[in-house]
Amino acid sequence: MMISQFFVLSQRGDNIVFRDYRAEVPKGSTETFFRKVKFWKEDGNAEAPPIFNVDGVNYFHVKVVGLYFVATTRVNVSPSLVLELLQRIARVIKDYLGVLNEDSFRKNFVLVYELLDEVIDFGYVQTTSTEVLKSYIFNEPIVVAPARLQPIDPAAIFTQGAKRMPGTAVTKSVVANEPGGRRREEIFVDIIEKISVTFSSSGYILTSEIDGTIQMKSYLSGNPEIRLALNEDLNIGRGGRSVYDYRSSSGSGVILDDCNFHESVRLDSFDSDRTLSLVPPDGEFPVMNYRMTQEFKPPFHVNTLIEEAGRLKAEVIIKIRAEFPSDIVANTITVQMPLPNYTSRASFELELGAAGQRTDFKESNKILEWSLKKIVGGGEHTLRAKLTFSQEFHGNITKEAGPVSMTFTIPMYNVSKLQVKYLQIAKKSSSYNPYRWVRYVTQANSYVARI
Amino acid sequence: MSGHDSKYFSTTKKGEIPELKEELNSQYKDKRKDAVKKVIAAMTVGKDVSSLFTDVVNCMQTENLELKKLVYLYLINYAKSQPDLAILAVNTFVKDSQDPNPLIRALAVRTMGCIRVDKITEYLCDPLQKCLKDDDPYVRKTAAICVAKLFDINAELVEDRGFLEALKDLISDNNPMVVANAVAALAEIQENSTSPIFEINSTTLTKLLTALNECTEWGQVFILDALSRYKAADPREAENIVERVTPRLQHANCAVVLSAVKMILQQMELITSTDVIRNLCKKMAPPLVTLLSAEPEIQYVALRNINLIVQKRPTILAHEIKVFFCKYNDPIYVKMEKLEIMIKLASDRNIDQVLLEFKEYATEVDVDFVRKAVRAIGRCAIKLERAAERCISVLLELIKIKVNYVVQEAIIVIKDIFRRYPNTYESIIATLCESLDTLDEPEAKASMIWIIGEYAERIDNADELLESFLESFPEEPAQVQLQLLTATVKLFLKKPTEGPQQMIQVVLNNATMETDNPDLRDRAYIYWRLLSTDPEAAKDVVLAEKPVITDDSNQLDPSLLDELLTNISTLSSVYHKPPEAFVTRLKTTAQKTEDEDFAEGSEAGYSSSNPVDSAASPPATTGNIPQPAGRQPAPTPAAPAPVPDLLGDLMGLDNAAIVPVDEPATPSGPPLPVVVPASTGQGLQISAQLSRRDGQVFYSMLFENNSQAVLDGFMIQFNKNTFGLAAAGPLQIPPLHPGTSARTMLPMVLFQNLSPGPPSSLLQVAVKNNQQPVWYFTDKIILHALFGEDGRMERGTFLETWRSLPDSNEVQREFPGITITSVESTIDLLTAFNMFFIAKRKNGNQDVIYLSAKVPRDVPFLIELTAMVGQPGLKCAVKTPTPEIAPLFFEAIELLFKA
């Protein structure tokens, strides 16, 4: 159940952090790993699986913000434990450093090594709780200027554009004091939903799924108890019904297929009134993960039309309609569609007065890309693309093009209707009134319309 | 700028080490702390700061925890290389282990356990004994792990000092963290011990199940995995255990969920009540599906495990096939696994949906994925009789898109469908024939030819079709040739007319005279004799009814499947291989080197030809194949000197030859690898490599002085190593002026300072001079420098030795990057390094060469090389009484062929 080494490599394969816990893996494991990952298949395109074995050494890796977090071992360990651990190490380090990148690592290497020694002893995980670690860690983080950072987690999307959010909060170290020595009392609760929808060529929903997380990040001093109330009509489990029965589940209420909770959550009154109580540990953590296949209204409707226009020409028309209220704005929308591989040229025509839209034909992999800065609820946008082919097509273009896939982010909107009704913080005094931020966001995971 | 750790990385131009030394001895605390940070910074980027050992250790006595931790980090790194100085730290360690602050007590024990130096270990026992009974749980949990550390260094000590009993006591500790670590330590000790140490009885079971509820997530995994070895006494106990474990399925940590699943599956084997089992299956489904919402890396692990679970208990996820539909943005390794599970879950009820998905996947971009999707359609057709027709119509639709690799893949699976449902779907043959000219992959071609032969009587122009392939018969790969041969015979038997008769003559001639493939030749001879003696019998044989094939998607051998299921949530369940196939720790004799990843093709179960058989055959087959039996390798040629050493030769100095510094060093051989670059060596660059001349091992070295000072007083020291290599005499290097260089060949002796432990090619060397700090570097022991001149073996002896060694002594490795340009030059190359030619033979279009060699202390090495001349890829198998050295041998092979 133990690992031999832990290391972090940059995208170029440079050693950023390296710790050997058991001295049983030969030297050069970092190079071996990097070479294997980079050239998994000869063409260098295929993505290496997260676990592989080279010369009796097992390598595990996850990629976090472009960095490789790697563990090695020689024994038959639990792979999910190691992969989960790698994710958690990244999270703990981020809790401490505020931001995760090569620069912040290098500036804080002593702190990182100190953390690693408490997190893992002789290859065994000890703790990955930022809260617990605080009592054993003595180095202070050196915070990297947030101006240079890139968004790295779902919560970071709140910093783009939405003015009501305090932008620096999500990248604030949980342990570092702010200038002036005082920390602002605040707590963030984010309801993040990643949705997957597959539409059939005739526009019906083939599959739909929501992967949701209630994420919390607390900067409250003294660890007060918190109560989080969810919808009262929340149900868990679809009983004996299978995924195919959409009709019968579309009654009232929010029905989760399954959910799980962070270990700090107490569920004493969950069954009776759907409240969760917890003393939030420091650092960012998921309070609850949930999964839903109950029918919901997809935020975008996609309509694609391909018309042949002569032997070597065709026209593609993509229409997207935003099916959410007009006070909601989706941002960073990208629409992609693979075109037949004999497409030699594509010219685009946007609607009149289109602003903040960009089109591109990616010659190398024959992909049409349409990006829109934002779409207001209820809005509809159309793209026309005229294609020129280098050879005659064999009959049916629709078989050689598509599907159309979309990525987007919709702040302050969630499709599941799961809600945090209230967020109660046990009061220390009458004047104690910390900031509470409850934020919703919906993101596309796999949003695909077949043609 | 202040406060940034990165500043510690900035180097001063001159004398970094002396400057640090000064700062480390500063009277100011802060300055000392900064200095230690700089030392650690240097250490992490690979600089050697071991010369500061004493100075750093002096900083150890401090109340400042931050500083203390830094010093400890340094000690863990360098104590091993400075065992004599490490003793300086012992006093402080022992003192710290009694500190009133529990953090310091724990830190002392934790660090001492990481220092594998005998002197430190001696002093560890007493503090460890106290810490195991410490009042503070943090100290106890650290001490628990420390027992495992000590066991790894000195198992006897652990037993003698009664640490095992103390550790077992900790299972009843009131702190769950301590319990978890005690369990982890005991489990590891048990794994590496043959006597029963950690056995779970019903008392420990109860204790651990109670601790489970209070543990951290990681502790829960330790405990669940330890408990999974427990066999319940009866169904009732099994049900009780399951009841206690089921709440873990709700955990957010995927490792906890999978470990709980494993435990439940295991206890389910004992449970007899079908109601209970049905209920458990229902409970396990949602959490298993939820694992697929985690990061793709975790999804991959979950899918590999689910693949096993559905083979054993298909009902668990029978209704959940939709969650295995591929998402557009899934990484390819996730998509491939989902496809596999979709096939396993496909049923008459959901096949329409599944086919719709497969059809969609077959038009995606990734070629491997597309191929697998097409194959999946075929596998469903074979699995589900009632859906076969729908599957075929989807395949035909895909063929019409005319994407080359889709067509070929479709034809391969259609051949299997014909095998499965004979005389049912022949009407589509005409459509298949339209794609005939586009086939260029051997498997697709062979499949098409098989179809034509099998249904020759229903294809009007079968003879024309086959004839078109015959033109290129000699160039076709063996697979296609074999099918062509059989198909032509079938055609002839079914339509014994003039055309086919001529064709069969051509094919049989070609297959018996023009080929050197024994399989093809033998098969052709059998047909020939059959046809010429009794054509009716030939019909009975060749056109006999074939056994019906079944779907292979569930074909993990049941005993293997059961073994893998007990290993759910371990690497074994990801590779789909039993642990002994890849765990090489401590069991070097059973070592198998596997370069390939296990996940791919793991169900195909490719068995490589048994090298023992092939090894036994070479002398026997050499009679058939023109083989220069009289070919004598040149009488023991001296190994080419890698470094020209004129002066040494002239003066008959074999020991240490000195090239005067002002003579231009013009090495004509391959340059020596740089071991200490000038950038690290403060201007001194050292290159070195082991070599062999006239039966003597040398260390060829080149010193280049790019610094501003004259360097003199060079000395060298070798650390303990696998072959006990050490210098036979002093290093003779004249004073080196700036800008000059010197070469030497230092004679070496063997078996002077042997290192214990498994063999390793590591050669740690220290070089010093009067002006600079000691330079440490690591080099590789190149095994071919150690092969003796007496390694030649008689053929009979070779064969006998090979047979007398058990199979476990054989190790193989593939070198996909090595190309053999000719057999002769390969033999010459290897002979030059004392690997002596025994025999060679042909196996198809591959050449197999056998050689023998001997490493010191008379250990024979039997070598088998297999390669296709001119094609990349060399397979190397060795058999030897000490297979642990094989990896070193492979390194040598790689080096020799790369040069």
mmCIF file of C-alpha atoms in Angstrom, chain B residues 711-845:
data_model
loop_
_atom_site.group_PDB
_atom_site.id
_atom_site.type_symbol
_atom_site.label_atom_id
_atom_site.label_comp_id
_atom_site.label_asym_id
_atom_site.label_seq_id
_atom_site.Cartn_x
_atom_site.Cartn_y
_atom_site.Cartn_z
ATOM 1 C CA LEU B 711 44.736 21.295 -9.924
ATOM 2 C CA ASP B 712 46.885 18.605 -8.392
ATOM 3 C CA GLY B 713 46.871 15.779 -5.929
ATOM 4 C CA PHE B 714 44.143 13.766 -7.642
ATOM 5 C CA MET B 715 42.809 10.769 -5.792
ATOM 6 C CA ILE B 716 39.992 8.357 -6.479
ATOM 7 C CA GLN B 717 37.778 6.129 -4.403
ATOM 8 C CA PHE B 718 35.061 3.672 -5.401
ATOM 9 C CA ASN B 719 32.042 2.968 -3.240
ATOM 10 C CA LYS B 720 30.880 -0.573 -2.579
ATOM 11 C CA ASN B 721 29.291 -2.048 -5.680
ATOM 12 C CA THR B 722 27.843 -5.250 -7.030
ATOM 13 C CA PHE B 723 31.107 -6.568 -8.453
ATOM 14 C CA GLY B 724 33.294 -5.080 -5.797
ATOM 15 C CA LEU B 725 35.216 -3.021 -8.342
ATOM 16 C CA ALA B 726 38.028 -0.994 -6.850
ATOM 17 C CA ALA B 727 41.172 0.745 -8.023
ATOM 18 C CA ALA B 728 44.198 -1.538 -8.222
ATOM 19 C CA GLY B 729 46.593 1.338 -7.732
ATOM 20 C CA PRO B 730 46.699 5.056 -7.153
ATOM 21 C CA LEU B 731 45.277 7.469 -9.690
ATOM 22 C CA GLN B 732 48.230 8.950 -11.578
ATOM 23 C CA ILE B 733 47.376 12.362 -12.899
ATOM 24 C CA PRO B 734 50.020 15.076 -13.185
ATOM 25 C CA PRO B 735 49.238 18.589 -11.971
ATOM 26 C CA LEU B 736 46.709 19.973 -14.400
ATOM 27 C CA HIS B 737 47.253 23.508 -15.603
ATOM 28 C CA PRO B 738 44.280 25.604 -16.620
ATOM 29 C CA GLY B 739 43.123 24.658 -20.104
ATOM 30 C CA THR B 740 44.891 21.308 -20.203
ATOM 31 C CA SER B 741 43.710 17.759 -19.919
ATOM 32 C CA ALA B 742 45.016 14.336 -19.009
ATOM 33 C CA ARG B 743 43.969 10.790 -19.737
ATOM 34 C CA THR B 744 44.577 7.671 -17.815
ATOM 35 C CA MET B 745 43.576 4.044 -17.709
ATOM 36 C CA LEU B 746 43.259 3.071 -14.120
ATOM 37 C CA PRO B 747 43.624 -0.692 -13.614
ATOM 38 C CA MET B 748 40.817 -2.157 -11.569
ATOM 39 C CA VAL B 749 40.407 -5.178 -9.358
ATOM 40 C CA LEU B 750 37.225 -7.093 -8.684
ATOM 41 C CA PHE B 751 35.580 -8.296 -5.498
ATOM 42 C CA GLN B 752 37.310 -5.815 -3.252
ATOM 43 C CA ASN B 753 34.357 -4.018 -1.712
ATOM 44 C CA LEU B 754 31.191 -5.875 -2.496
ATOM 45 C CA SER B 755 27.871 -4.213 -1.812
ATOM 46 C CA PRO B 756 25.093 -6.401 -0.463
ATOM 47 C CA GLY B 757 21.625 -6.377 -1.943
ATOM 48 C CA PRO B 758 20.317 -6.998 -5.429
ATOM 49 C CA PRO B 759 22.737 -6.481 -8.312
ATOM 50 C CA SER B 760 22.889 -3.018 -9.688
ATOM 51 C CA SER B 761 24.950 -1.339 -12.353
ATOM 52 C CA LEU B 762 25.514 1.589 -10.066
ATOM 53 C CA LEU B 763 29.158 2.580 -9.649
ATOM 54 C CA GLN B 764 29.612 5.441 -7.229
ATOM 55 C CA VAL B 765 32.909 7.205 -7.491
ATOM 56 C CA ALA B 766 34.536 10.001 -5.567
ATOM 57 C CA VAL B 767 37.421 12.034 -6.992
ATOM 58 C CA LYS B 768 39.307 14.683 -5.126
ATOM 59 C CA ASN B 769 42.203 17.014 -5.608
ATOM 60 C CA ASN B 770 43.989 19.483 -3.411
ATOM 61 C CA GLN B 771 42.134 22.551 -4.631
ATOM 62 C CA GLN B 772 38.502 21.551 -4.862
ATOM 63 C CA PRO B 773 35.867 19.786 -2.815
ATOM 64 C CA VAL B 774 35.318 16.092 -3.348
ATOM 65 C CA TRP B 775 33.396 15.299 -6.518
ATOM 66 C CA TYR B 776 30.971 12.449 -6.290
ATOM 67 C CA PHE B 777 29.497 10.956 -9.374
ATOM 68 C CA THR B 778 27.730 7.791 -10.367
ATOM 69 C CA ASP B 779 28.702 5.766 -13.368
ATOM 70 C CA LYS B 780 27.370 2.547 -14.790
ATOM 71 C CA ILE B 781 29.127 -0.767 -14.622
ATOM 72 C CA ILE B 782 29.122 -1.886 -18.214
ATOM 73 C CA LEU B 783 28.884 -5.603 -18.039
ATOM 74 C CA HIS B 784 30.773 -6.310 -21.271
ATOM 75 C CA ALA B 785 33.886 -4.948 -19.655
ATOM 76 C CA LEU B 786 33.663 -7.816 -17.212
ATOM 77 C CA PHE B 787 33.059 -10.690 -19.634
ATOM 78 C CA GLY B 788 36.012 -13.035 -19.393
ATOM 79 C CA GLU B 789 38.163 -14.310 -22.248
ATOM 80 C CA ASP B 790 37.366 -17.834 -21.078
ATOM 81 C CA GLY B 791 33.652 -17.570 -21.829
ATOM 82 C CA ARG B 792 33.713 -19.870 -24.851
ATOM 83 C CA MET B 793 31.653 -22.989 -24.457
ATOM 84 C CA GLU B 794 31.369 -26.233 -26.380
ATOM 85 C CA ARG B 795 28.066 -26.683 -28.097
ATOM 86 C CA GLY B 796 27.203 -29.719 -26.077
ATOM 87 C CA THR B 797 28.042 -27.949 -22.852
ATOM 88 C CA PHE B 798 25.934 -25.005 -23.924
ATOM 89 C CA LEU B 799 22.961 -27.203 -24.600
ATOM 90 C CA GLU B 800 23.401 -29.121 -21.419
ATOM 91 C CA THR B 801 23.753 -26.003 -19.332
ATOM 92 C CA TRP B 802 20.661 -24.499 -20.934
ATOM 93 C CA ARG B 803 18.630 -27.571 -20.163
ATOM 94 C CA SER B 804 19.908 -27.919 -16.632
ATOM 95 C CA LEU B 805 18.819 -24.397 -15.676
ATOM 96 C CA PRO B 806 15.191 -23.967 -14.636
ATOM 97 C CA ASP B 807 12.941 -21.728 -16.699
ATOM 98 C CA SER B 808 12.792 -19.143 -13.964
ATOM 99 C CA ASN B 809 16.435 -18.430 -14.708
ATOM 100 C CA GLU B 810 15.577 -17.107 -18.083
ATOM 101 C CA VAL B 811 15.005 -13.433 -18.684
ATOM 102 C CA GLN B 812 14.049 -11.784 -21.926
ATOM 103 C CA ARG B 813 13.909 -8.303 -23.195
ATOM 104 C CA GLU B 814 12.884 -6.747 -26.485
ATOM 105 C CA PHE B 815 14.796 -3.853 -27.975
ATOM 106 C CA PRO B 816 12.446 -2.375 -30.525
ATOM 107 C CA GLY B 817 14.986 0.319 -31.395
ATOM 108 C CA ILE B 818 17.883 -1.952 -32.352
ATOM 109 C CA THR B 819 18.402 -3.048 -35.930
ATOM 110 C CA ILE B 820 20.772 -5.855 -36.902
ATOM 111 C CA THR B 821 22.409 -5.122 -40.238
ATOM 112 C CA SER B 822 24.026 -8.499 -40.687
ATOM 113 C CA VAL B 823 24.464 -11.667 -38.704
ATOM 114 C CA GLU B 824 28.200 -11.775 -39.344
ATOM 115 C CA SER B 825 28.909 -8.267 -38.146
ATOM 116 C CA THR B 826 26.811 -8.869 -35.058
ATOM 117 C CA ILE B 827 28.804 -11.958 -34.180
ATOM 118 C CA ASP B 828 32.045 -10.078 -34.782
ATOM 119 C CA LEU B 829 30.948 -7.221 -32.598
ATOM 120 C CA LEU B 830 29.947 -9.472 -29.751
ATOM 121 C CA THR B 831 33.046 -11.661 -30.060
ATOM 122 C CA ALA B 832 35.117 -8.546 -29.601
ATOM 123 C CA PHE B 833 33.504 -8.206 -26.185
ATOM 124 C CA ASN B 834 34.003 -11.852 -25.219
ATOM 125 C CA MET B 835 30.569 -13.101 -26.133
ATOM 126 C CA PHE B 836 31.322 -16.241 -28.100
ATOM 127 C CA PHE B 837 29.393 -17.622 -31.004
ATOM 128 C CA ILE B 838 27.796 -21.052 -30.483
ATOM 129 C CA ALA B 839 25.291 -21.544 -33.266
ATOM 130 C CA LYS B 840 22.769 -19.818 -35.441
ATOM 131 C CA ARG B 841 19.648 -20.779 -37.277
ATOM 132 C CA LYS B 842 16.761 -19.340 -39.211
ATOM 133 C CA ASN B 843 13.256 -19.171 -37.881
ATOM 134 C CA GLY B 844 11.015 -17.941 -40.675
ATOM 135 C CA ASN B 845 12.625 -14.727 -41.795
#
